[in-house]
mmCIF file of N, CA and C in Angstrom:
data_model
loop_
_atom_site.group_PDB
_atom_site.id
_atom_site.type_symbol
_atom_site.label_atom_id
_atom_site.label_comp_id
_atom_site.label_asym_id
_atom_site.label_seq_id
_atom_site.Cartn_x
_atom_site.Cartn_y
_atom_site.Cartn_z
ATOM 1 N N UNK A 402 -18.552 9.407 -0.408
ATOM 2 C CA UNK A 402 -17.440 8.865 -1.166
ATOM 3 C C UNK A 402 -17.689 7.384 -1.450
ATOM 4 N N UNK A 403 -17.057 6.899 -2.467
ATOM 5 C CA UNK A 403 -17.246 5.511 -2.891
ATOM 6 C C UNK A 403 -16.144 4.642 -2.321
ATOM 7 N N UNK A 404 -16.437 3.360 -2.179
ATOM 8 C CA UNK A 404 -15.436 2.373 -1.791
ATOM 9 C C UNK A 404 -15.275 1.385 -2.923
ATOM 10 N N UNK A 405 -14.052 1.176 -3.353
ATOM 11 C CA UNK A 405 -13.792 0.181 -4.390
ATOM 12 C C UNK A 405 -13.878 -1.188 -3.728
ATOM 13 N N UNK A 406 -14.499 -2.132 -4.430
ATOM 14 C CA UNK A 406 -14.850 -3.395 -3.807
ATOM 15 C C UNK A 406 -13.681 -4.352 -3.623
ATOM 16 N N UNK A 407 -13.013 -4.754 -4.693
ATOM 17 C CA UNK A 407 -12.012 -5.808 -4.543
ATOM 18 C C UNK A 407 -11.026 -5.812 -5.700
ATOM 19 N N UNK A 408 -9.919 -6.468 -5.446
ATOM 20 C CA UNK A 408 -8.929 -6.672 -6.502
ATOM 21 C C UNK A 408 -9.369 -7.845 -7.364
ATOM 22 N N UNK A 409 -8.801 -7.947 -8.541
ATOM 23 C CA UNK A 409 -9.176 -9.012 -9.468
ATOM 24 C C UNK A 409 -7.942 -9.715 -10.004
ATOM 25 N N UNK A 410 -8.114 -10.993 -10.302
ATOM 26 C CA UNK A 410 -7.121 -11.749 -11.056
ATOM 27 C C UNK A 410 -7.861 -12.297 -12.259
ATOM 28 N N UNK A 411 -7.401 -11.935 -13.438
ATOM 29 C CA UNK A 411 -8.045 -12.365 -14.675
ATOM 30 C C UNK A 411 -7.061 -13.173 -15.491
ATOM 31 N N UNK A 412 -7.591 -14.148 -16.206
ATOM 32 C CA UNK A 412 -6.743 -15.007 -17.043
ATOM 33 C C UNK A 412 -7.287 -14.964 -18.464
ATOM 34 N N UNK A 413 -6.395 -14.799 -19.427
ATOM 35 C CA UNK A 413 -6.768 -14.826 -20.833
ATOM 36 C C UNK A 413 -5.693 -15.590 -21.596
ATOM 37 N N UNK A 414 -5.934 -15.767 -22.867
ATOM 38 C CA UNK A 414 -4.994 -16.473 -23.738
ATOM 39 C C UNK A 414 -4.259 -15.446 -24.590
ATOM 40 N N UNK A 415 -3.020 -15.722 -24.884
ATOM 41 C CA UNK A 415 -2.203 -14.865 -25.742
ATOM 42 C C UNK A 415 -3.008 -14.391 -26.953
ATOM 43 N N UNK A 416 -3.010 -13.086 -27.172
ATOM 44 C CA UNK A 416 -3.698 -12.512 -28.324
ATOM 45 C C UNK A 416 -5.188 -12.280 -28.129
ATOM 46 N N UNK A 417 -5.730 -12.576 -26.936
ATOM 47 C CA UNK A 417 -7.166 -12.429 -26.697
ATOM 48 C C UNK A 417 -7.406 -11.377 -25.617
ATOM 49 N N UNK A 418 -8.222 -10.372 -25.933
ATOM 50 C CA UNK A 418 -8.571 -9.326 -24.971
ATOM 51 C C UNK A 418 -9.451 -9.900 -23.870
ATOM 52 N N UNK A 419 -9.428 -9.260 -22.720
ATOM 53 C CA UNK A 419 -10.285 -9.674 -21.609
ATOM 54 C C UNK A 419 -11.047 -8.448 -21.094
ATOM 55 N N UNK A 420 -12.353 -8.629 -20.865
ATOM 56 C CA UNK A 420 -13.196 -7.576 -20.301
ATOM 57 C C UNK A 420 -12.977 -7.527 -18.797
ATOM 58 N N UNK A 421 -12.773 -6.323 -18.287
ATOM 59 C CA UNK A 421 -12.512 -6.134 -16.866
ATOM 60 C C UNK A 421 -13.649 -5.309 -16.268
ATOM 61 N N UNK A 422 -14.513 -5.938 -15.447
ATOM 62 C CA UNK A 422 -15.568 -5.164 -14.798
ATOM 63 C C UNK A 422 -14.986 -4.340 -13.648
ATOM 64 N N UNK A 423 -15.392 -3.081 -13.567
ATOM 65 C CA UNK A 423 -14.967 -2.202 -12.488
ATOM 66 C C UNK A 423 -16.109 -2.123 -11.484
ATOM 67 N N UNK A 424 -15.817 -2.217 -10.200
ATOM 68 C CA UNK A 424 -16.893 -2.210 -9.225
ATOM 69 C C UNK A 424 -16.548 -1.331 -8.035
ATOM 70 N N UNK A 425 -17.595 -0.747 -7.457
ATOM 71 C CA UNK A 425 -17.456 0.078 -6.257
ATOM 72 C C UNK A 425 -18.797 0.119 -5.555
ATOM 73 N N UNK A 426 -18.765 0.421 -4.276
ATOM 74 C CA UNK A 426 -19.987 0.581 -3.493
ATOM 75 C C UNK A 426 -20.282 2.072 -3.399
ATOM 76 N N UNK A 427 -21.497 2.452 -3.785
ATOM 77 C CA UNK A 427 -21.895 3.857 -3.754
ATOM 78 C C UNK A 427 -22.367 4.264 -2.369
ATOM 79 N N UNK A 428 -22.126 5.543 -1.987
ATOM 80 C CA UNK A 428 -22.564 5.995 -0.679
ATOM 81 C C UNK A 428 -24.079 6.184 -0.586
ATOM 82 N N UNK A 429 -24.739 6.390 -1.718
ATOM 83 C CA UNK A 429 -26.200 6.522 -1.723
ATOM 84 C C UNK A 429 -26.718 6.084 -3.086
ATOM 85 N N UNK A 430 -28.003 5.770 -3.141
ATOM 86 C CA UNK A 430 -28.598 5.299 -4.392
ATOM 87 C C UNK A 430 -28.614 6.374 -5.458
ATOM 88 N N UNK A 431 -28.516 7.635 -5.073
ATOM 89 C CA UNK A 431 -28.594 8.723 -6.061
ATOM 90 C C UNK A 431 -27.217 9.186 -6.538
ATOM 91 N N UNK A 432 -26.163 8.708 -5.914
ATOM 92 C CA UNK A 432 -24.820 9.145 -6.302
ATOM 93 C C UNK A 432 -24.391 8.480 -7.604
ATOM 94 N N UNK A 433 -23.720 9.248 -8.425
ATOM 95 C CA UNK A 433 -23.097 8.693 -9.626
ATOM 96 C C UNK A 433 -21.639 8.400 -9.287
ATOM 97 N N UNK A 434 -21.039 7.540 -10.054
ATOM 98 C CA UNK A 434 -19.651 7.177 -9.769
ATOM 99 C C UNK A 434 -18.804 7.339 -11.023
ATOM 100 N N UNK A 435 -17.569 7.770 -10.822
ATOM 101 C CA UNK A 435 -16.608 7.875 -11.909
ATOM 102 C C UNK A 435 -15.406 7.019 -11.534
ATOM 103 N N UNK A 436 -14.989 6.170 -12.455
ATOM 104 C CA UNK A 436 -13.800 5.356 -12.231
ATOM 105 C C UNK A 436 -12.588 6.066 -12.812
ATOM 106 N N UNK A 437 -11.447 5.869 -12.175
ATOM 107 C CA UNK A 437 -10.177 6.457 -12.591
ATOM 108 C C UNK A 437 -9.152 5.343 -12.744
ATOM 109 N N UNK A 438 -8.331 5.428 -13.782
ATOM 110 C CA UNK A 438 -7.217 4.493 -13.945
ATOM 111 C C UNK A 438 -6.075 5.056 -13.106
ATOM 112 N N UNK A 439 -5.752 4.384 -12.022
ATOM 113 C CA UNK A 439 -4.719 4.872 -11.108
ATOM 114 C C UNK A 439 -3.313 4.593 -11.645
ATOM 115 N N UNK A 440 -3.143 3.440 -12.302
ATOM 116 C CA UNK A 440 -1.860 3.136 -12.949
ATOM 117 C C UNK A 440 -2.137 2.336 -14.214
ATOM 118 N N UNK A 441 -1.355 2.633 -15.237
ATOM 119 C CA UNK A 441 -1.496 1.940 -16.520
ATOM 120 C C UNK A 441 -0.956 0.521 -16.426
ATOM 121 N N UNK A 442 -1.389 -0.351 -17.340
ATOM 122 C CA UNK A 442 -0.841 -1.712 -17.344
ATOM 123 C C UNK A 442 0.673 -1.689 -17.552
ATOM 124 N N UNK A 443 1.358 -2.602 -16.875
ATOM 125 C CA UNK A 443 2.806 -2.705 -17.022
ATOM 126 C C UNK A 443 3.191 -3.234 -18.400
ATOM 127 N N UNK A 444 2.289 -3.947 -19.054
ATOM 128 C CA UNK A 444 2.425 -4.427 -20.437
ATOM 129 C C UNK A 444 1.024 -4.415 -21.033
ATOM 130 N N UNK A 445 0.930 -4.482 -22.344
ATOM 131 C CA UNK A 445 -0.382 -4.512 -22.984
ATOM 132 C C UNK A 445 -1.028 -3.132 -22.988
ATOM 133 N N UNK A 446 -2.348 -3.094 -23.245
ATOM 134 C CA UNK A 446 -3.062 -1.829 -23.369
ATOM 135 C C UNK A 446 -4.437 -1.926 -22.718
ATOM 136 N N UNK A 447 -4.966 -0.778 -22.327
ATOM 137 C CA UNK A 447 -6.264 -0.693 -21.671
ATOM 138 C C UNK A 447 -7.160 0.237 -22.475
ATOM 139 N N UNK A 448 -8.386 -0.225 -22.769
ATOM 140 C CA UNK A 448 -9.335 0.550 -23.565
ATOM 141 C C UNK A 448 -10.645 0.726 -22.802
ATOM 142 N N UNK A 449 -11.274 1.877 -22.995
ATOM 143 C CA UNK A 449 -12.613 2.127 -22.469
ATOM 144 C C UNK A 449 -13.587 1.252 -23.248
ATOM 145 N N UNK A 450 -14.612 0.716 -22.580
ATOM 146 C CA UNK A 450 -15.694 0.004 -23.252
ATOM 147 C C UNK A 450 -16.946 0.855 -23.095
ATOM 148 N N UNK A 451 -17.574 1.196 -24.203
ATOM 149 C CA UNK A 451 -18.753 2.062 -24.181
ATOM 150 C C UNK A 451 -19.963 1.336 -23.596
ATOM 151 N N UNK A 452 -21.017 2.103 -23.306
ATOM 152 C CA UNK A 452 -22.258 1.523 -22.778
ATOM 153 C C UNK A 452 -22.840 0.500 -23.749
ATOM 154 N N UNK A 453 -22.560 0.656 -25.043
ATOM 155 C CA UNK A 453 -23.038 -0.282 -26.059
ATOM 156 C C UNK A 453 -22.162 -1.537 -26.139
ATOM 157 N N UNK A 454 -21.111 -1.601 -25.318
ATOM 158 C CA UNK A 454 -20.247 -2.772 -25.307
ATOM 159 C C UNK A 454 -19.179 -2.769 -26.384
ATOM 160 N N UNK A 455 -18.894 -1.602 -26.949
ATOM 161 C CA UNK A 455 -17.918 -1.476 -28.024
ATOM 162 C C UNK A 455 -16.602 -0.934 -27.455
ATOM 163 N N UNK A 456 -15.487 -1.505 -27.900
ATOM 164 C CA UNK A 456 -14.184 -1.004 -27.466
ATOM 165 C C UNK A 456 -13.996 0.404 -28.006
ATOM 166 N N UNK A 457 -13.643 1.319 -27.091
ATOM 167 C CA UNK A 457 -13.473 2.721 -27.454
ATOM 168 C C UNK A 457 -12.033 3.164 -27.352
ATOM 169 N N UNK A 458 -11.838 4.307 -26.700
ATOM 170 C CA UNK A 458 -10.546 4.983 -26.652
ATOM 171 C C UNK A 458 -9.510 4.223 -25.823
ATOM 172 N N UNK A 459 -8.269 4.306 -26.264
ATOM 173 C CA UNK A 459 -7.125 3.792 -25.534
ATOM 174 C C UNK A 459 -6.882 4.700 -24.330
ATOM 175 N N UNK A 460 -6.657 4.115 -23.162
ATOM 176 C CA UNK A 460 -6.304 4.895 -21.971
ATOM 177 C C UNK A 460 -4.794 5.083 -22.005
ATOM 178 N N UNK A 461 -4.353 6.342 -22.037
ATOM 179 C CA UNK A 461 -2.936 6.624 -22.255
ATOM 180 C C UNK A 461 -2.219 7.241 -21.065
ATOM 181 N N UNK A 462 -2.939 7.574 -19.992
ATOM 182 C CA UNK A 462 -2.281 8.225 -18.857
ATOM 183 C C UNK A 462 -2.878 7.764 -17.536
ATOM 184 N N UNK A 463 -2.011 7.551 -16.556
ATOM 185 C CA UNK A 463 -2.475 7.264 -15.198
ATOM 186 C C UNK A 463 -3.213 8.492 -14.685
ATOM 187 N N UNK A 464 -4.236 8.260 -13.875
ATOM 188 C CA UNK A 464 -5.036 9.360 -13.354
ATOM 189 C C UNK A 464 -6.203 9.731 -14.246
ATOM 190 N N UNK A 465 -6.333 9.046 -15.377
ATOM 191 C CA UNK A 465 -7.397 9.334 -16.328
ATOM 192 C C UNK A 465 -8.761 8.985 -15.744
ATOM 193 N N UNK A 466 -9.687 9.959 -15.815
ATOM 194 C CA UNK A 466 -11.081 9.692 -15.446
ATOM 195 C C UNK A 466 -11.740 9.027 -16.646
ATOM 196 N N UNK A 467 -12.394 7.911 -16.419
ATOM 197 C CA UNK A 467 -13.104 7.238 -17.509
ATOM 198 C C UNK A 467 -14.416 7.961 -17.763
ATOM 199 N N UNK A 468 -14.937 7.908 -18.982
ATOM 200 C CA UNK A 468 -16.187 8.613 -19.296
ATOM 201 C C UNK A 468 -17.326 8.193 -18.367
ATOM 202 N N UNK A 469 -18.233 9.119 -18.118
ATOM 203 C CA UNK A 469 -19.384 8.858 -17.250
ATOM 204 C C UNK A 469 -20.091 7.581 -17.684
ATOM 205 N N UNK A 470 -20.440 6.739 -16.731
ATOM 206 C CA UNK A 470 -21.155 5.507 -17.026
ATOM 207 C C UNK A 470 -20.276 4.328 -17.367
ATOM 208 N N UNK A 471 -18.968 4.528 -17.520
ATOM 209 C CA UNK A 471 -18.066 3.427 -17.858
ATOM 210 C C UNK A 471 -17.901 2.508 -16.651
ATOM 211 N N UNK A 472 -18.207 1.226 -16.828
ATOM 212 C CA UNK A 472 -18.043 0.241 -15.753
ATOM 213 C C UNK A 472 -17.227 -0.967 -16.206
ATOM 214 N N UNK A 473 -16.716 -0.906 -17.434
ATOM 215 C CA UNK A 473 -15.936 -2.016 -17.998
ATOM 216 C C UNK A 473 -14.807 -1.433 -18.842
ATOM 217 N N UNK A 474 -13.642 -2.066 -18.769
ATOM 218 C CA UNK A 474 -12.537 -1.740 -19.667
ATOM 219 C C UNK A 474 -12.067 -3.038 -20.314
ATOM 220 N N UNK A 475 -11.403 -2.916 -21.450
ATOM 221 C CA UNK A 475 -10.793 -4.062 -22.119
ATOM 222 C C UNK A 475 -9.290 -4.008 -21.891
ATOM 223 N N UNK A 476 -8.723 -5.135 -21.478
ATOM 224 C CA UNK A 476 -7.274 -5.269 -21.419
ATOM 225 C C UNK A 476 -6.854 -6.103 -22.612
ATOM 226 N N UNK A 477 -5.874 -5.605 -23.376
ATOM 227 C CA UNK A 477 -5.388 -6.304 -24.566
ATOM 228 C C UNK A 477 -3.896 -6.580 -24.380
ATOM 229 N N UNK A 478 -3.516 -7.864 -24.324
ATOM 230 C CA UNK A 478 -2.087 -8.170 -24.188
ATOM 231 C C UNK A 478 -1.333 -7.812 -25.467
ATOM 232 N N UNK A 479 -0.036 -7.606 -25.336
ATOM 233 C CA UNK A 479 0.794 -7.338 -26.501
ATOM 234 C C UNK A 479 0.823 -8.549 -27.428
ATOM 235 N N UNK A 480 1.067 -8.290 -28.698
ATOM 236 C CA UNK A 480 1.103 -9.368 -29.696
ATOM 237 C C UNK A 480 2.196 -10.376 -29.352
ATOM 238 N N UNK A 481 1.826 -11.654 -29.364
ATOM 239 C CA UNK A 481 2.759 -12.764 -29.127
ATOM 240 C C UNK A 481 3.454 -12.669 -27.777
ATOM 241 N N UNK A 482 2.757 -12.127 -26.778
ATOM 242 C CA UNK A 482 3.317 -12.043 -25.432
ATOM 243 C C UNK A 482 2.442 -12.843 -24.473
ATOM 244 N N UNK A 483 3.061 -13.367 -23.416
ATOM 245 C CA UNK A 483 2.329 -14.130 -22.403
ATOM 246 C C UNK A 483 3.112 -14.108 -21.104
ATOM 247 N N UNK A 484 2.493 -14.621 -20.028
ATOM 248 C CA UNK A 484 3.161 -14.725 -18.729
ATOM 249 C C UNK A 484 4.373 -15.637 -18.853
ATOM 250 N N UNK A 485 5.335 -15.430 -17.977
ATOM 251 C CA UNK A 485 6.559 -16.234 -18.041
ATOM 252 C C UNK A 485 6.358 -17.651 -17.514
ATOM 253 N N UNK A 486 5.314 -17.868 -16.707
ATOM 254 C CA UNK A 486 5.006 -19.197 -16.164
ATOM 255 C C UNK A 486 3.552 -19.192 -15.698
ATOM 256 N N UNK A 487 2.926 -20.362 -15.562
ATOM 257 C CA UNK A 487 1.555 -20.420 -15.059
ATOM 258 C C UNK A 487 1.452 -19.769 -13.678
ATOM 259 N N UNK A 488 0.419 -18.981 -13.478
ATOM 260 C CA UNK A 488 0.203 -18.320 -12.197
ATOM 261 C C UNK A 488 0.992 -17.043 -11.993
ATOM 262 N N UNK A 489 1.816 -16.675 -12.981
ATOM 263 C CA UNK A 489 2.616 -15.457 -12.889
ATOM 264 C C UNK A 489 1.906 -14.343 -13.650
ATOM 265 N N UNK A 490 1.833 -13.171 -13.044
ATOM 266 C CA UNK A 490 1.173 -12.041 -13.698
ATOM 267 C C UNK A 490 1.938 -11.611 -14.941
ATOM 268 N N UNK A 491 1.201 -11.414 -16.026
ATOM 269 C CA UNK A 491 1.766 -10.828 -17.243
ATOM 270 C C UNK A 491 1.809 -9.316 -17.069
ATOM 271 N N UNK A 492 0.747 -8.762 -16.486
ATOM 272 C CA UNK A 492 0.644 -7.319 -16.297
ATOM 273 C C UNK A 492 -0.254 -7.018 -15.109
ATOM 274 N N UNK A 493 -0.094 -5.824 -14.560
ATOM 275 C CA UNK A 493 -0.991 -5.315 -13.531
ATOM 276 C C UNK A 493 -1.340 -3.875 -13.861
ATOM 277 N N UNK A 494 -2.520 -3.457 -13.414
ATOM 278 C CA UNK A 494 -2.905 -2.041 -13.453
ATOM 279 C C UNK A 494 -3.833 -1.810 -12.286
ATOM 280 N N UNK A 495 -4.110 -0.544 -11.990
ATOM 281 C CA UNK A 495 -4.958 -0.241 -10.831
ATOM 282 C C UNK A 495 -6.004 0.801 -11.202
ATOM 283 N N UNK A 496 -7.130 0.724 -10.480
ATOM 284 C CA UNK A 496 -8.185 1.726 -10.652
ATOM 285 C C UNK A 496 -8.762 2.098 -9.301
ATOM 286 N N UNK A 497 -9.449 3.229 -9.256
ATOM 287 C CA UNK A 497 -10.159 3.665 -8.068
ATOM 288 C C UNK A 497 -11.434 4.367 -8.521
ATOM 289 N N UNK A 498 -12.218 4.866 -7.573
ATOM 290 C CA UNK A 498 -13.515 5.435 -7.921
ATOM 291 C C UNK A 498 -13.796 6.677 -7.083
ATOM 292 N N UNK A 499 -14.676 7.524 -7.616
ATOM 293 C CA UNK A 499 -15.110 8.728 -6.911
ATOM 294 C C UNK A 499 -16.610 8.877 -7.100
ATOM 295 N N UNK A 500 -17.323 9.103 -6.012
ATOM 296 C CA UNK A 500 -18.754 9.395 -6.094
ATOM 297 C C UNK A 500 -18.919 10.869 -6.433
ATOM 298 N N UNK A 501 -20.044 11.223 -7.041
ATOM 299 C CA UNK A 501 -20.307 12.608 -7.404
ATOM 300 C C UNK A 501 -20.078 13.514 -6.203
ATOM 301 N N UNK A 502 -19.242 14.537 -6.392
ATOM 302 C CA UNK A 502 -18.965 15.488 -5.327
ATOM 303 C C UNK A 502 -18.044 14.965 -4.251
ATOM 304 N N UNK A 503 -17.583 13.710 -4.395
ATOM 305 C CA UNK A 503 -16.746 13.111 -3.363
ATOM 306 C C UNK A 503 -15.282 13.151 -3.727
ATOM 307 N N UNK A 504 -14.509 12.522 -2.909
ATOM 308 C CA UNK A 504 -13.073 12.414 -3.163
ATOM 309 C C UNK A 504 -12.727 10.936 -3.278
ATOM 310 N N UNK A 505 -11.593 10.674 -3.871
ATOM 311 C CA UNK A 505 -11.137 9.295 -3.947
ATOM 312 C C UNK A 505 -10.635 8.922 -2.554
ATOM 313 N N UNK A 506 -11.341 8.003 -1.899
ATOM 314 C CA UNK A 506 -10.983 7.696 -0.515
ATOM 315 C C UNK A 506 -10.452 6.287 -0.336
ATOM 316 N N UNK A 507 -10.509 5.488 -1.354
ATOM 317 C CA UNK A 507 -10.034 4.115 -1.236
ATOM 318 C C UNK A 507 -8.669 3.997 -1.897
ATOM 319 N N UNK A 508 -7.868 3.115 -1.347
ATOM 320 C CA UNK A 508 -6.604 2.827 -2.010
ATOM 321 C C UNK A 508 -6.923 2.209 -3.369
ATOM 322 N N UNK A 509 -6.119 2.474 -4.377
ATOM 323 C CA UNK A 509 -6.377 1.866 -5.685
ATOM 324 C C UNK A 509 -6.412 0.342 -5.590
ATOM 325 N N UNK A 510 -7.271 -0.252 -6.398
ATOM 326 C CA UNK A 510 -7.397 -1.701 -6.468
ATOM 327 C C UNK A 510 -6.545 -2.195 -7.628
ATOM 328 N N UNK A 511 -5.731 -3.195 -7.378
ATOM 329 C CA UNK A 511 -4.862 -3.732 -8.419
ATOM 330 C C UNK A 511 -5.552 -4.886 -9.135
ATOM 331 N N UNK A 512 -5.504 -4.827 -10.451
ATOM 332 C CA UNK A 512 -5.999 -5.917 -11.296
ATOM 333 C C UNK A 512 -4.770 -6.628 -11.846
ATOM 334 N N UNK A 513 -4.736 -7.925 -11.674
ATOM 335 C CA UNK A 513 -3.616 -8.741 -12.147
ATOM 336 C C UNK A 513 -4.112 -9.572 -13.322
ATOM 337 N N UNK A 514 -3.365 -9.546 -14.415
ATOM 338 C CA UNK A 514 -3.757 -10.292 -15.613
ATOM 339 C C UNK A 514 -2.690 -11.343 -15.912
ATOM 340 N N UNK A 515 -3.153 -12.582 -16.023
ATOM 341 C CA UNK A 515 -2.278 -13.672 -16.436
ATOM 342 C C UNK A 515 -2.626 -14.013 -17.884
ATOM 343 N N UNK A 516 -1.611 -14.191 -18.704
ATOM 344 C CA UNK A 516 -1.818 -14.512 -20.116
ATOM 345 C C UNK A 516 -1.139 -15.842 -20.395
ATOM 346 N N UNK A 517 -1.948 -16.824 -20.807
ATOM 347 C CA UNK A 517 -1.388 -18.137 -21.117
ATOM 348 C C UNK A 517 -0.945 -18.164 -22.578
ATOM 349 N N UNK A 518 0.124 -18.899 -22.867
ATOM 350 C CA UNK A 518 0.599 -18.948 -24.253
ATOM 351 C C UNK A 518 -0.358 -19.738 -25.143
ATOM 352 N N UNK A 519 -0.366 -19.384 -26.410
ATOM 353 C CA UNK A 519 -1.129 -20.166 -27.387
ATOM 354 C C UNK A 519 -0.126 -20.847 -28.307
ATOM 355 N N UNK A 520 -0.584 -21.871 -28.988
ATOM 356 C CA UNK A 520 0.276 -22.602 -29.908
ATOM 357 C C UNK A 520 0.191 -21.902 -31.262
ATOM 358 N N UNK A 521 1.113 -20.982 -31.494
ATOM 359 C CA UNK A 521 1.117 -20.239 -32.752
ATOM 360 C C UNK A 521 1.459 -21.171 -33.911
ATOM 361 N N UNK A 522 0.733 -21.016 -35.027
ATOM 362 C CA UNK A 522 1.050 -21.851 -36.184
ATOM 363 C C UNK A 522 2.427 -21.486 -36.758
ATOM 364 N N UNK A 523 3.098 -22.437 -37.347
ATOM 365 C CA UNK A 523 4.412 -22.133 -37.928
ATOM 366 C C UNK A 523 4.262 -21.191 -39.116
ATOM 367 N N UNK A 524 5.294 -20.424 -39.354
ATOM 368 C CA UNK A 524 5.299 -19.521 -40.514
ATOM 369 C C UNK A 524 6.449 -19.924 -41.429
ATOM 370 N N UNK A 525 6.236 -19.725 -42.709
ATOM 371 C CA UNK A 525 7.269 -20.022 -43.698
ATOM 372 C C UNK A 525 8.065 -18.761 -43.994
ATOM 373 N N UNK A 526 9.328 -18.919 -44.128
ATOM 374 C CA UNK A 526 10.185 -17.790 -44.476
ATOM 375 C C UNK A 526 10.944 -18.092 -45.746
ATOM 376 N N UNK A 527 11.340 -17.058 -46.417
ATOM 377 C CA UNK A 527 12.138 -17.208 -47.629
ATOM 378 C C UNK A 527 13.575 -16.874 -47.294
ATOM 379 N N UNK A 528 14.497 -17.772 -47.644
ATOM 380 C CA UNK A 528 15.896 -17.480 -47.361
ATOM 381 C C UNK A 528 16.693 -17.325 -48.609
#
């Protein structure tokens, strides 16, 4: 069975996606590992990143097994949304891992994402 390594705290700017590396310790050099999204982000969206580094499918359900070989996901904050204060999480989600033929034996690891506000340009309106 695999052990998930550590929790993460990531910081990004409003409107900017952040790459989230997924990590685990394998029980043997020959074992393959599959990552699972244990809980969806409380805000924003989570996408699979392909081996070629391209953003792929939206993850839509907790418990989703990510495609074989996936070791990175993209977190995308909602449009014009940010943390309520510096150091405060905008969103959290969790993942875990399974080695080939194994069971999920580690507690899910929580990823915390902080989103700092950006200075949005003013917009003109017609009244």
